[in-house]
Coordinates of C-alpha atoms in Angstrom, one line a residue:
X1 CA 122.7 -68.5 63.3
X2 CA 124.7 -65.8 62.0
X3 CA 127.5 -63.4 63.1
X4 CA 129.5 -60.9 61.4
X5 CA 131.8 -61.8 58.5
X6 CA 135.3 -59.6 57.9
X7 CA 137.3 -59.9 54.7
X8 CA 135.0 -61.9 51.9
X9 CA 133.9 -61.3 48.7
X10 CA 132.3 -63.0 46.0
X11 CA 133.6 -66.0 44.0
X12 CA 135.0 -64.6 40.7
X13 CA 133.4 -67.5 38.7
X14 CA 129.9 -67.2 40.9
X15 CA 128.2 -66.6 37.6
X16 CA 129.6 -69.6 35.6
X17 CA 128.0 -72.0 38.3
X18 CA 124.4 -73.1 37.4
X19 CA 124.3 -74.8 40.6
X20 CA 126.3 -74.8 43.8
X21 CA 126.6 -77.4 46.8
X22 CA 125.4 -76.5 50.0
X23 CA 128.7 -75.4 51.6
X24 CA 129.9 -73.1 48.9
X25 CA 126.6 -71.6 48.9
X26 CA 126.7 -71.1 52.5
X27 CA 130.0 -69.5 51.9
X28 CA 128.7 -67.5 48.5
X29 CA 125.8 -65.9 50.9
X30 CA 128.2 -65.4 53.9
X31 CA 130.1 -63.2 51.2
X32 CA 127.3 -60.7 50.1
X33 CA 124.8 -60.5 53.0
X34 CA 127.9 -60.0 55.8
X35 CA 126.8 -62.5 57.9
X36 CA 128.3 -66.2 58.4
X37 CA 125.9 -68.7 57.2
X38 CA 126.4 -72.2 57.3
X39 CA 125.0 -75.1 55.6
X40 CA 122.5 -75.7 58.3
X41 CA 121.4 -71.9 57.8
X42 CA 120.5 -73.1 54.0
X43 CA 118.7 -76.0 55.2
X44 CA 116.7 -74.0 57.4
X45 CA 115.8 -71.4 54.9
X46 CA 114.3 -74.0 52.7
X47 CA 112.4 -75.7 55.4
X48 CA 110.9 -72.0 56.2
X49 CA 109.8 -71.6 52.4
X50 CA 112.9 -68.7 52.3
X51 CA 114.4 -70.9 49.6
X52 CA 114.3 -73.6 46.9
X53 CA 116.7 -76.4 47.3
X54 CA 117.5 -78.9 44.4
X55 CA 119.1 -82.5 44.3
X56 CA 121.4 -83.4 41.9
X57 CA 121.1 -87.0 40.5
X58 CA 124.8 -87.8 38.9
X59 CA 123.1 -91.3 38.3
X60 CA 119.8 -92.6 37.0
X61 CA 116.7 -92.1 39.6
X62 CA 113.6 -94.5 39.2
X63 CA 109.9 -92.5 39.3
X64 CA 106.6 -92.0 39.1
X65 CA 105.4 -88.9 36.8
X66 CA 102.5 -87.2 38.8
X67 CA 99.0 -86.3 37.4
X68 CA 97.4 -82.7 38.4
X69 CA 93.5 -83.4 39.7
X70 CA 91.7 -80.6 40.0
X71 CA 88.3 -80.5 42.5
X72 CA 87.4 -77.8 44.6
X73 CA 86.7 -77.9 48.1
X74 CA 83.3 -77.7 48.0
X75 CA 82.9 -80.0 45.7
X76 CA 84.5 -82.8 47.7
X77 CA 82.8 -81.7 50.7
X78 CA 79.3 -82.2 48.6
X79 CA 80.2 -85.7 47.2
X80 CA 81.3 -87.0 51.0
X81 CA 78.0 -85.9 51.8
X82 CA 76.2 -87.5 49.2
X83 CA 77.9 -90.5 49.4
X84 CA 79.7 -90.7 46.0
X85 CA 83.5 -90.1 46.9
X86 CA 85.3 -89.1 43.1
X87 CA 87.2 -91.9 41.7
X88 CA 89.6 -89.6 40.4
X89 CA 90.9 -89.5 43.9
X90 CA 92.2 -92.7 46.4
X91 CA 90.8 -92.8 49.4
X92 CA 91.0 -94.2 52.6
X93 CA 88.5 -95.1 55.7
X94 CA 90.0 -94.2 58.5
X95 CA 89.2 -94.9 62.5
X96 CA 87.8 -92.3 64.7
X97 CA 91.3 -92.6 66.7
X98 CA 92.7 -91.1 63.8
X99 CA 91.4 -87.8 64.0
X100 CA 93.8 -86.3 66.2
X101 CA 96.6 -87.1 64.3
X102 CA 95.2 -85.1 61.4
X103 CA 95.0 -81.6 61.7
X104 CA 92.1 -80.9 58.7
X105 CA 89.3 -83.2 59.8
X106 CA 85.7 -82.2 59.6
X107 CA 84.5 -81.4 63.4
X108 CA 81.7 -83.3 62.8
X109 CA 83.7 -86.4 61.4
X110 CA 85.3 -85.9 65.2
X111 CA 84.5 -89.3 66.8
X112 CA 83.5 -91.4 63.9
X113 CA 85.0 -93.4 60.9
X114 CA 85.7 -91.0 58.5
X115 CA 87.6 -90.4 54.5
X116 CA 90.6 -89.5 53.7
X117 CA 92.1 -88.3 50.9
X118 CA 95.5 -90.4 49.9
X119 CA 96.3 -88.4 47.1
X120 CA 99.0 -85.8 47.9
X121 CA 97.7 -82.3 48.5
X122 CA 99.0 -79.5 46.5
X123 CA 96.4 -76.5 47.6
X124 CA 92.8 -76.5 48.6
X125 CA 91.8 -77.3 44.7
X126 CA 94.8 -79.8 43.4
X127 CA 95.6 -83.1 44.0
X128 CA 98.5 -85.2 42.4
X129 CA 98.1 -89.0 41.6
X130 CA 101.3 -90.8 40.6
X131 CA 100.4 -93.3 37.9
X132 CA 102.1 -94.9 34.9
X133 CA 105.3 -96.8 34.2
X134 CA 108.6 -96.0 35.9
X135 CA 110.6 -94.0 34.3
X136 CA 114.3 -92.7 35.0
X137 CA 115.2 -89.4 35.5
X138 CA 119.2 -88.0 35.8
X139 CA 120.6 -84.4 36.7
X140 CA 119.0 -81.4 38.5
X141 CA 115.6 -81.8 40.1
X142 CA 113.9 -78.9 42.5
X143 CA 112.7 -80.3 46.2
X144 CA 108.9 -79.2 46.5
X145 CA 109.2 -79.7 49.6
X146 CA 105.7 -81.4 50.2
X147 CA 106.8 -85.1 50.9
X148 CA 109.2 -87.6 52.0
X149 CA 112.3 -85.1 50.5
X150 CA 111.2 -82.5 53.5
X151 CA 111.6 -84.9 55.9
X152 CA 114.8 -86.0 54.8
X153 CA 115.9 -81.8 54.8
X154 CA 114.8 -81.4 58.6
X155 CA 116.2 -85.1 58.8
X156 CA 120.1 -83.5 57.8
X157 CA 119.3 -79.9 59.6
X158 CA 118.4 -81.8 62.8
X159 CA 122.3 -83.9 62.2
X160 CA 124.1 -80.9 61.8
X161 CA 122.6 -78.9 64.7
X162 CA 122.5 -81.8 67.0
X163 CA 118.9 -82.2 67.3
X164 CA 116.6 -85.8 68.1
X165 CA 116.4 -88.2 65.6
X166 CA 113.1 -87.9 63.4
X167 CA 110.8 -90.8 63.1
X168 CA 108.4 -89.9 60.5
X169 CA 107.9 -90.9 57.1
X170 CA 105.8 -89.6 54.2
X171 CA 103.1 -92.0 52.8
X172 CA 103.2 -90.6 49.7
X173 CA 106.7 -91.0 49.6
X174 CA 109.9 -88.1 48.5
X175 CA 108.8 -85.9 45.1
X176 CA 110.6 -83.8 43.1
X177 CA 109.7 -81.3 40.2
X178 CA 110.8 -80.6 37.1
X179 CA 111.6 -77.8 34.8
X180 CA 108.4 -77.9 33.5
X181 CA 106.7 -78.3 36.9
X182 CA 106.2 -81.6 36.9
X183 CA 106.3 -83.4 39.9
X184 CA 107.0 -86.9 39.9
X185 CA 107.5 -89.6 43.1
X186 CA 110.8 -91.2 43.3
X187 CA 110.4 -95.2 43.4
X188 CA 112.8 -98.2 45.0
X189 CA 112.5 -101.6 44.2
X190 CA 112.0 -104.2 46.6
X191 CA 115.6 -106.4 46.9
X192 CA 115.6 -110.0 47.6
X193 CA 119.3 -109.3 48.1
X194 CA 118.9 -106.7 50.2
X195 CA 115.9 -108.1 52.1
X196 CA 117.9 -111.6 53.1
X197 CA 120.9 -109.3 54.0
X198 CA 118.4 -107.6 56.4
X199 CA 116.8 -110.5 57.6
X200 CA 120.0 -112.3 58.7
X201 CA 120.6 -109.4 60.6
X202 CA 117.5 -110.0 62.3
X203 CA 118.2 -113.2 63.0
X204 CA 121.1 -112.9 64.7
X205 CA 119.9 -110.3 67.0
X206 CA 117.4 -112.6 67.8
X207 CA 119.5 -115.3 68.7
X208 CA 121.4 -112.6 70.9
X209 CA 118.1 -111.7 72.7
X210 CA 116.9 -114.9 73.5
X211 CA 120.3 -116.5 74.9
X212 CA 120.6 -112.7 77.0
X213 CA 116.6 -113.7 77.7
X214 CA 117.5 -117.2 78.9
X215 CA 114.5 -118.6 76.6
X216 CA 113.5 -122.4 77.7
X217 CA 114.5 -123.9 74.3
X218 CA 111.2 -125.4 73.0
X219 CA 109.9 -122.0 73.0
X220 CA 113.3 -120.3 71.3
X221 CA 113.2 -123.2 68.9
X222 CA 109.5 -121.5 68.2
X223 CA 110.6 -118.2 67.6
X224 CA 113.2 -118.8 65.4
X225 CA 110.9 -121.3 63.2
X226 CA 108.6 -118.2 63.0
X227 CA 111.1 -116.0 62.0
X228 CA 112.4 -118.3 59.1
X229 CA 108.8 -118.8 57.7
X230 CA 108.1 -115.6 57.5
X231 CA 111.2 -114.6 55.4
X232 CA 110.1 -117.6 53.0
X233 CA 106.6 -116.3 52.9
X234 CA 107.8 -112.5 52.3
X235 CA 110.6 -113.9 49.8
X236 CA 107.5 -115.8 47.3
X237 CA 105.6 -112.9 47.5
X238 CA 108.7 -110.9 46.3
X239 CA 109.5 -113.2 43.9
X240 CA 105.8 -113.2 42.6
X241 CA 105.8 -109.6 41.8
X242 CA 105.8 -107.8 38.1
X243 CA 108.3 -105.8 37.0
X244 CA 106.5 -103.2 37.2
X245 CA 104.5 -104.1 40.7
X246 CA 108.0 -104.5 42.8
X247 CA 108.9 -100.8 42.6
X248 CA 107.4 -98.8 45.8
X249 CA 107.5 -95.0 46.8
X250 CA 110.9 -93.7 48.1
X251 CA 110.6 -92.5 51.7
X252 CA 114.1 -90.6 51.1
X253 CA 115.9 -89.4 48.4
X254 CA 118.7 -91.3 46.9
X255 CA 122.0 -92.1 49.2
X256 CA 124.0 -90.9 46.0
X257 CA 122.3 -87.4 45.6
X258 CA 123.3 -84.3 46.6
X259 CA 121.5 -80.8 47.4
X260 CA 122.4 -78.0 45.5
X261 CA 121.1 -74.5 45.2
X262 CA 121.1 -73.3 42.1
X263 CA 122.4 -70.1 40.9
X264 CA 119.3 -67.7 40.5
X265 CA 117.8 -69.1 43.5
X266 CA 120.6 -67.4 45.5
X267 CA 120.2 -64.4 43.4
X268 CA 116.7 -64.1 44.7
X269 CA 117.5 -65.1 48.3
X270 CA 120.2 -62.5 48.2
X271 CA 117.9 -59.7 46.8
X272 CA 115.2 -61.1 49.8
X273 CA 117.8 -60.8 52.7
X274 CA 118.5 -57.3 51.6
X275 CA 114.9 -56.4 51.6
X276 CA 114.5 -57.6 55.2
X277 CA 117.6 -55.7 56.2
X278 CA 115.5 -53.0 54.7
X279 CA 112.4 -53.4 56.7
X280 CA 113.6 -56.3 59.5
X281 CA 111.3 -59.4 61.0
X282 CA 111.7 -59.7 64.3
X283 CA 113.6 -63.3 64.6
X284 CA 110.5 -65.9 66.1
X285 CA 110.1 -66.4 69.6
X286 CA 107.0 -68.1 70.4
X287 CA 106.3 -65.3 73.0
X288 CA 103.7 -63.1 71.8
X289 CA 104.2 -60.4 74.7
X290 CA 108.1 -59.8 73.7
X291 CA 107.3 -59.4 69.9
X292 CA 107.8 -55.7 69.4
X293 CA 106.8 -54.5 65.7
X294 CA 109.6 -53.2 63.3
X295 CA 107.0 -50.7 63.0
X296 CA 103.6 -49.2 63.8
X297 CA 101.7 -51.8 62.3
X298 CA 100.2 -53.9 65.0
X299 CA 99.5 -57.6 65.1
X300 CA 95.8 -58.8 64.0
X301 CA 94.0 -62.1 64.6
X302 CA 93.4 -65.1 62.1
X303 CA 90.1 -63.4 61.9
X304 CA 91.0 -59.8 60.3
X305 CA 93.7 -61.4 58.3
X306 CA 91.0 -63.6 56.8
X307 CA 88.5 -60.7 56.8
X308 CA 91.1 -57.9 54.2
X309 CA 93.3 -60.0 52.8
X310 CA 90.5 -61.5 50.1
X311 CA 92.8 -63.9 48.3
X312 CA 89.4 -65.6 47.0
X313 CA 86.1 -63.8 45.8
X314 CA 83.4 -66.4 48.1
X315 CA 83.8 -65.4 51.7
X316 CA 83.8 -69.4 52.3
X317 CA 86.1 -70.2 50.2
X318 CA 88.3 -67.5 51.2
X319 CA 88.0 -68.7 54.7
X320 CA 89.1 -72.1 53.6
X321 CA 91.8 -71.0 51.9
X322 CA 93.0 -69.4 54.6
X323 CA 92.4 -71.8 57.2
X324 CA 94.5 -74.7 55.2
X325 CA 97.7 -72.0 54.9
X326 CA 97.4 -71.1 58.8
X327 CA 97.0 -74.4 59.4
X328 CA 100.3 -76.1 57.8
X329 CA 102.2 -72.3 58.3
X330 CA 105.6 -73.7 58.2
X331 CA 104.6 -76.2 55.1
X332 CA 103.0 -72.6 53.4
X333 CA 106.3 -70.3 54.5
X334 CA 103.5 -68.3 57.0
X335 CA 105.7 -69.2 60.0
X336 CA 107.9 -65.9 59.9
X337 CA 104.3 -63.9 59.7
X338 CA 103.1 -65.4 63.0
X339 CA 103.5 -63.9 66.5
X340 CA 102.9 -65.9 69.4
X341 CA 102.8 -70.3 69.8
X342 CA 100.7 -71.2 66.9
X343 CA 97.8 -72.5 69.1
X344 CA 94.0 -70.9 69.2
X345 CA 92.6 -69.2 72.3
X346 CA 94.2 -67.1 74.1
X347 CA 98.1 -66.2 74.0
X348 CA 98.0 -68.2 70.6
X349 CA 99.1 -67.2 67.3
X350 CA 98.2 -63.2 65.6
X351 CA 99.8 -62.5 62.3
X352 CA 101.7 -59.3 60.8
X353 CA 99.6 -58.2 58.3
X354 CA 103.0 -56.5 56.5
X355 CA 104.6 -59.8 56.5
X356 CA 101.0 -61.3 55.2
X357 CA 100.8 -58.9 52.8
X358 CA 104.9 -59.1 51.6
X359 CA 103.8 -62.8 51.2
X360 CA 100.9 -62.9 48.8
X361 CA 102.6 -60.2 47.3
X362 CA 105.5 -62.7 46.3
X363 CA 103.1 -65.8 45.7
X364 CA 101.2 -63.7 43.0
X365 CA 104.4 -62.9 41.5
X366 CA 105.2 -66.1 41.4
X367 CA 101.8 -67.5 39.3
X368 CA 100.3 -68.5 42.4
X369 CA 97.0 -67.9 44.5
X370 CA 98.1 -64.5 46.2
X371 CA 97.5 -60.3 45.9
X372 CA 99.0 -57.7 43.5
X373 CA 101.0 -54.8 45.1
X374 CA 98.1 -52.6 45.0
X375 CA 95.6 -55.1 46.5
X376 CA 98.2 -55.9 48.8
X377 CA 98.5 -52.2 50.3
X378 CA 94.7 -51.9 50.1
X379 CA 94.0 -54.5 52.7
X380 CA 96.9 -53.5 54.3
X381 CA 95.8 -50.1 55.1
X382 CA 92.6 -51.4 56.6
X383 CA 95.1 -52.7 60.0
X384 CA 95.7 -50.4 62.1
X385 CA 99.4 -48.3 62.2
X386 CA 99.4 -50.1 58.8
X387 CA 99.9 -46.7 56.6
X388 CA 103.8 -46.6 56.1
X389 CA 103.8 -50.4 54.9
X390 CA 101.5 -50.0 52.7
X391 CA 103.0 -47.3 50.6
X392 CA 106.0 -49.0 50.8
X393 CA 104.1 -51.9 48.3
X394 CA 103.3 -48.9 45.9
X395 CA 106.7 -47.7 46.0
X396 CA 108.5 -50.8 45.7
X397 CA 106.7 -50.9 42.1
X398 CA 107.9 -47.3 40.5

């Protein structure tokens, strides 16, 4: 992804920008880390949790403003089992088939009609509902990257390095946050225009398929009836809908958007590169028995990771925790702390504690769930070959 770079420097006016687009801060970051990086690279680093991107919305964008529900794990848990599901919270029963698609399913829900959760999933204690009127937002938003906006990232990374086409959407649609932290959903509405224009699409290409078919013509004639009453059907229902009722959750963000990175992101990227080249990751390559340390502390198991790095005070809950940020590892920006293929058993994933502990580090600096330098280094001295790491924590503070 990157080679050397010869001959650049920084942009004079760097620090007048509040924002840049994602090829002049490929080129800005080429310039002080002396490496080429290219727009894909800054897609990638967002995807890995490395960096925040923003869109830029130089016209209106329709949304949703998102509401914060709090409930503990437990909490749910006890409520499924009681019977009473919190009305706070949309749910959904879902078929025993669905199980497998899901990666944080009950093993005894395994083979049964279970709940779901629709609301989006912030941690293991918040949920966001989007509720309210649309409302119109313009100018520079942050991408989460916890819906439909992180599918349409990988969607351009997988364009520009010539990867498969993605087929996935996000049911609760693509979200960005505010200044304040606000999250909110962005919204289309449905488009009788645009839904005929469609349609007659459609209906050519049928046409097309059933000559190419060679379609007796009683049973064409059958088809294409079909066809045309189910655009009436869909176009009364359209037509029946509230102002308010015909706007639906975005699966991508707007065509006339553009990603940015803004200025103190890069800062902070720049200052996090530098640190690595410090005390370097090993790149990932899925092959635990090739993964040689930067230095003598070893790889542990989910297990020990779980066991000193007490991010919660309740041994469950810790191992909850836990669990849901191994679980979605790339979502959580844990992928570049795993060695090995991400699977259980044997030649599956072990962790770098250093990493680990470089990571909660930066979380609780950040205001979220994580460890302070000092109880960081603590747990990090319980690894083995772990010493030297975690004196660097208490040195990095002084």
């Amino acid at each position: 992804m990157m080679g050397d770079m010869e001959d650049m420097k920084p942009s004079p006016i760097f620090s007048l920008n509040e924002w840049l687009p994602l090829e002049q801060a490929a080129n800005h970051l080429s310039s002080v880390i002396g490496a080429t990086v290219r727009t894909a690279d800054i897609l990638r680093f967002a995807l890995d949790g490395h960096l925040k991107l923003s869109v830029r919305f130089p016209n209106f964008a329709t949304v949703k403003r998102g509401e914060i529900i709090q409930f503990p794990h437990s909490q749910i848990e006890a409520s499924i089992t009681a019977g009473v599901l919190p009305s706070e919270l949309k749910w959904q029963m879902l078929p025993p088939t669905a199980a497998r698609f899901l990666a944080d399913v009950p093993e005894e829900a395994e083979g049964q009609p279970f709940f779901k959760i629709r609301n989006l999933k912030l941690d293991d204690e918040r949920y966001v509902k989007f509720v309210g009127k649309v409302k119109t937002i313009i100018g520079l938003w942050d991408l989460p990257m916890i819906g439909g906006e992180m599918i349409d990232v990988e969607e351009r990374y997988q364009q520009l390095t010539g990867g498969p086409n993605l087929n996935l959407a996000a049911i609760e649609g693509a979200v960005v946050e505010g200044p304040d932290g606000g999250l909110c959903q962005l919204q289309e509405q449905f488009s009788v225009k645009e839904y005929s224009s469609v349609w007659d699409q459609e209906h050519r290409e049928l046409k097309q398929q059933i000559a190419a078919a060679d379609i007796p013509e009683e049973e064409a004639e059958k088809l294409l009836d079909s066809h045309k009453k189910e655009r009436k059907q869909i176009l009364q229902t359209m037509k029946a809908l509230s102002e308010e009722d015909s706007f639906y959750p975005a699966r991508r963000l707007p065509k006339d958007s553009t990603l940015v990175v803004r200025r103190e992101v890069l800062i902070e990227f720049e200052k996090f590169v530098k640190q690595r080249q410090l005390n370097p990751c090993n790149p990932v390559d899925n092959n635990a028995q090739h993964r040689v340390p930067t230095n003598s502390c070893q790889p542990a198991i989910a297990r020990k990771i779980i066991q000193y790095f007490k991010v919660k005070c309740d041994p469950d809950e810790n191992t909850e925790w836990w669990k849901d940020k191994m679980r979605e590892a790339n979502r959580n920006g844990l992928a570049g702390c795993r060695v090995g293929e991400g699977r259980k058993g044997p030649g599956g994933s072990s962790w770098r504690p250093d990493q680990i502990a470089a990571w909660l580090l930066d979380r609780h600096e950040k205001g979220h769930e994580g460890l302070s330098s000092d109880a960081a280094a603590a747990a990090l001295r319980r690894f083995p070959g772990c010493d030297e790491a975690a004196t660097a924590f208490f040195q990095s503070d002084e």
